Amino acid sequence: MKKVCLAGCGRLGHVIADGLMAGKVPGAELTAVLVQTAEKLQAELGCLVTTDLQDLLSAKPAYVIESAGNGVVRQITVPVLEAGADLIVLSTSIFGESAFYDQARAAATRYGRQIHLAHGVIGGLDVVETAAMMGEVTAGLTKRKFSKGSARSDAALDALADEFHATAAEAMEQYPDQLNVAISLALAAGNLERTEVHVSPAEMVDFTIRCDGIFGEAAFYTRLGDSGPDLAAWSALAMLRRLTSPIVF
């Protein structure tokens, strides 16, 4: 049985914890959870709940799943790898920072571990990465969202401008916590400066990624329903299942 720890237990963290406790990843068990306030979750989760990273790592996990934001990724990456665990990351935009990317890569190499970037709510990153191996690609992301202040919007969507056009590098600087999928796409394409990001208002939340290269062209569309944001959490669970299964995609 592979021990799995979780860093963060907000909406997405709860989905991940519930999935692990329900056996959605055979051979994996939730061992400990790192949070800011532990009291309310101990009875609910039935495992170690702690505010101390060293307590979490003392559980000797094989994998740590992050669902708490860029600040936590910055804090835990090197200690997790040094402790002998792989790290699965939902807050991928921090890897658009070249200095942090280099630090994390060096630590993974030094300790013989891996960092796995979850796909979040978009698909097609495997095609983009493959196309970039063949040759130079041009990639782009279009996100449509509810307008600020609309009845169906929320704080996360309101933090992002209704109209925004930039490169992925510029998006990372202006919205470091709101456009993880844009940075993931740029990393798969291998170029933050040539990956375009477009945001516009709509009566829905959806994502279209596109990629052009010597292979031809590709596009992938995702429209989120009411439970759509939870898809990001399930992408981390799917990543974990691939890492622990004998046959994988």
XYZ file of C-alpha atoms in Angstrom:
249
model
C 0.000 0.000 0.000
C 1.438 3.359 -1.075
C 1.265 6.094 1.543
C -0.108 9.378 0.211
C -0.077 12.730 1.988
C -2.023 15.839 1.063
C -0.889 19.454 1.380
C -4.008 21.592 1.583
C -7.606 20.607 2.229
C -9.887 23.225 0.737
C -12.465 22.348 -1.906
C -10.035 20.469 -4.139
C -8.186 18.903 -1.226
C -11.438 17.513 0.148
C -12.227 15.951 -3.236
C -8.795 14.320 -3.294
C -9.100 13.094 0.297
C -12.587 11.710 -0.318
C -11.383 9.949 -3.467
C -8.496 8.305 -1.660
C -10.685 7.212 1.248
C -13.211 5.809 -1.224
C -10.536 3.650 -2.849
C -10.508 5.432 -6.198
C -6.763 4.758 -6.450
C -6.206 1.069 -5.659
C -3.147 0.469 -3.551
C -2.973 4.024 -2.204
C -4.026 5.242 1.233
C -4.341 8.729 2.712
C -1.831 8.898 5.559
C -1.582 12.562 6.581
C -2.860 16.024 5.650
C -1.097 19.370 6.016
C -3.410 22.310 6.761
C -3.354 25.738 8.399
C -5.897 24.774 11.096
C -6.097 21.113 12.049
C -8.793 20.792 14.715
C -11.907 20.492 12.555
C -10.540 17.894 10.127
C -9.044 15.243 12.388
C -12.271 13.333 13.018
C -13.522 13.833 9.473
C -10.461 12.429 7.707
C -9.445 9.713 10.147
C -5.713 10.243 9.580
C -2.984 12.513 10.865
C -3.918 16.161 10.329
C -1.118 18.589 11.086
C 0.061 22.148 10.613
C 3.708 21.042 10.613
C 5.414 19.859 7.435
C 7.905 17.684 9.316
C 5.026 15.864 11.021
C 3.588 15.175 7.583
C 6.878 13.870 6.234
C 7.411 11.693 9.301
C 4.599 9.541 7.889
C 7.113 8.576 5.150
C 4.804 9.063 2.151
C 5.589 7.800 -1.313
C 3.619 10.704 -2.788
C 2.545 14.148 -1.596
C -0.298 15.859 -3.461
C -0.416 19.667 -3.303
C -3.714 21.542 -3.502
C -2.923 24.693 -1.514
C -1.443 27.310 -3.852
C 1.884 28.564 -5.090
C 3.138 29.638 -1.674
C 2.811 26.114 -0.335
C 4.477 24.644 -3.426
C 7.428 26.958 -2.854
C 7.573 25.927 0.811
C 7.280 22.153 0.502
C 8.911 21.129 -2.791
C 12.510 20.647 -1.696
C 11.680 19.117 1.737
C 9.228 16.651 0.156
C 11.771 15.511 -2.415
C 14.522 15.318 0.201
C 12.259 13.126 2.330
C 12.074 10.590 -0.513
C 8.588 11.347 -1.855
C 7.386 12.358 -5.284
C 5.292 15.533 -5.501
C 2.045 15.897 -7.469
C 1.233 19.567 -8.055
C -2.044 21.299 -8.853
C -0.696 24.868 -8.505
C 1.496 24.543 -11.558
C 1.933 28.215 -12.451
C 4.872 28.616 -10.055
C 6.886 26.413 -12.423
C 6.720 29.264 -14.902
C 9.253 31.057 -12.696
C 12.581 30.024 -14.180
C 14.483 30.331 -10.894
C 12.027 28.129 -9.027
C 11.813 25.679 -11.923
C 15.579 25.278 -11.897
C 15.656 24.891 -8.096
C 12.924 22.248 -8.150
C 14.503 20.366 -11.040
C 17.894 20.341 -9.325
C 16.346 19.025 -6.101
C 14.444 16.273 -7.931
C 17.651 15.202 -9.658
C 19.674 15.361 -6.457
C 17.237 13.217 -4.472
C 16.197 10.887 -7.293
C 12.519 11.875 -7.168
C 10.016 13.353 -9.603
C 7.587 16.281 -9.668
C 4.362 15.553 -11.521
C 2.291 18.460 -12.858
C -1.403 17.585 -12.820
C -3.343 18.573 -15.943
C -6.091 20.346 -14.025
C -9.296 21.051 -15.947
C -7.837 20.854 -19.461
C -6.835 17.984 -21.697
C -4.524 17.643 -24.647
C -1.257 18.476 -22.897
C 0.146 15.093 -23.911
C -0.408 15.982 -27.574
C 1.197 19.408 -27.129
C 4.232 17.918 -25.379
C 4.582 15.255 -28.073
C 4.275 17.809 -30.873
C 6.934 19.985 -29.219
C 9.303 17.005 -29.245
C 8.830 16.778 -33.023
C 9.607 20.442 -33.583
C 8.695 24.015 -32.697
C 5.021 24.580 -31.884
C 2.723 27.546 -31.383
C 0.193 27.091 -28.596
C -2.636 29.122 -27.132
C -5.322 29.019 -24.464
C -8.702 30.733 -24.591
C -10.635 30.887 -21.336
C -14.173 32.211 -21.162
C -15.702 32.942 -17.782
C -18.626 34.569 -16.034
C -18.305 38.355 -15.841
C -17.101 39.893 -12.603
C -19.903 40.329 -10.111
C -22.367 38.158 -12.025
C -24.623 35.825 -10.064
C -22.772 32.706 -11.247
C -19.248 34.020 -10.731
C -17.110 33.439 -7.642
C -14.072 34.942 -5.937
C -11.592 32.943 -8.013
C -13.177 33.993 -11.309
C -13.596 37.602 -10.143
C -9.854 37.811 -9.432
C -9.247 37.508 -13.179
C -10.012 40.373 -15.566
C -12.978 39.875 -17.877
C -10.813 40.780 -20.893
C -7.171 39.779 -21.007
C -4.741 39.057 -23.834
C -1.080 38.291 -23.199
C 1.667 35.728 -23.428
C 1.839 33.001 -20.795
C 4.893 34.739 -19.311
C 2.915 37.973 -18.902
C -0.097 36.080 -17.542
C 2.072 34.488 -14.875
C 3.262 37.898 -13.709
C -0.195 39.475 -13.593
C -2.274 36.506 -12.411
C 0.095 34.015 -10.729
C -2.717 32.151 -8.950
C -5.501 32.231 -11.549
C -4.040 30.720 -14.727
C -2.357 27.448 -13.814
C -3.640 25.863 -17.010
C -1.984 28.544 -19.147
C 1.411 27.900 -17.598
C 0.936 24.133 -17.873
C 0.210 24.551 -21.573
C 3.265 26.768 -22.034
C 5.491 24.287 -20.223
C 4.191 21.464 -22.416
C 4.850 23.595 -25.501
C 8.282 24.541 -24.202
C 7.917 28.308 -24.511
C 6.154 30.787 -22.209
C 6.841 33.717 -24.524
C 5.184 32.171 -27.583
C 2.156 30.711 -25.811
C -0.827 33.039 -26.062
C -3.497 33.486 -23.383
C -6.924 34.995 -24.050
C -9.655 35.617 -21.470
C -13.135 36.895 -22.313
C -16.560 37.060 -20.603
C -19.314 34.566 -21.400
C -22.326 32.824 -19.896
C -20.196 29.776 -19.102
C -16.707 28.725 -18.055
C -14.816 26.933 -20.780
C -11.306 26.381 -22.083
C -9.974 25.842 -25.577
C -6.349 24.936 -26.129
C -4.807 24.841 -29.575
C -1.445 23.824 -30.937
C 0.144 24.119 -34.379
C 3.394 22.559 -35.555
C 4.981 20.416 -38.218
C 2.609 17.598 -37.203
C -0.417 19.693 -38.216
C -2.816 21.253 -35.737
C -4.818 20.181 -32.693
C -7.465 21.623 -30.400
C -9.103 20.474 -27.177
C -12.252 21.963 -25.635
C -13.544 21.717 -22.056
C -16.766 23.271 -20.781
C -17.210 23.146 -17.012
C -20.508 22.313 -15.359
C -21.380 23.006 -11.729
C -18.874 20.407 -10.516
C -16.353 21.300 -13.185
C -13.697 22.827 -10.889
C -13.478 19.457 -9.107
C -12.018 18.031 -12.325
C -8.689 19.538 -11.273
C -8.692 17.452 -8.100
C -9.602 14.332 -10.032
C -6.718 15.028 -12.423
C -4.361 14.670 -9.444
C -6.014 11.383 -8.492
C -5.753 10.199 -12.100
C -2.073 11.128 -12.082
C -1.589 9.111 -8.897
C -3.386 6.139 -10.424
C -1.096 6.246 -13.450
C 1.926 6.337 -11.176
C 0.772 3.304 -9.175
C -0.848 1.141 -11.872
C 0.871 -1.644 -13.827
C -0.706 -0.527 -17.135
C -1.092 3.189 -17.878
C -1.898 5.620 -20.666
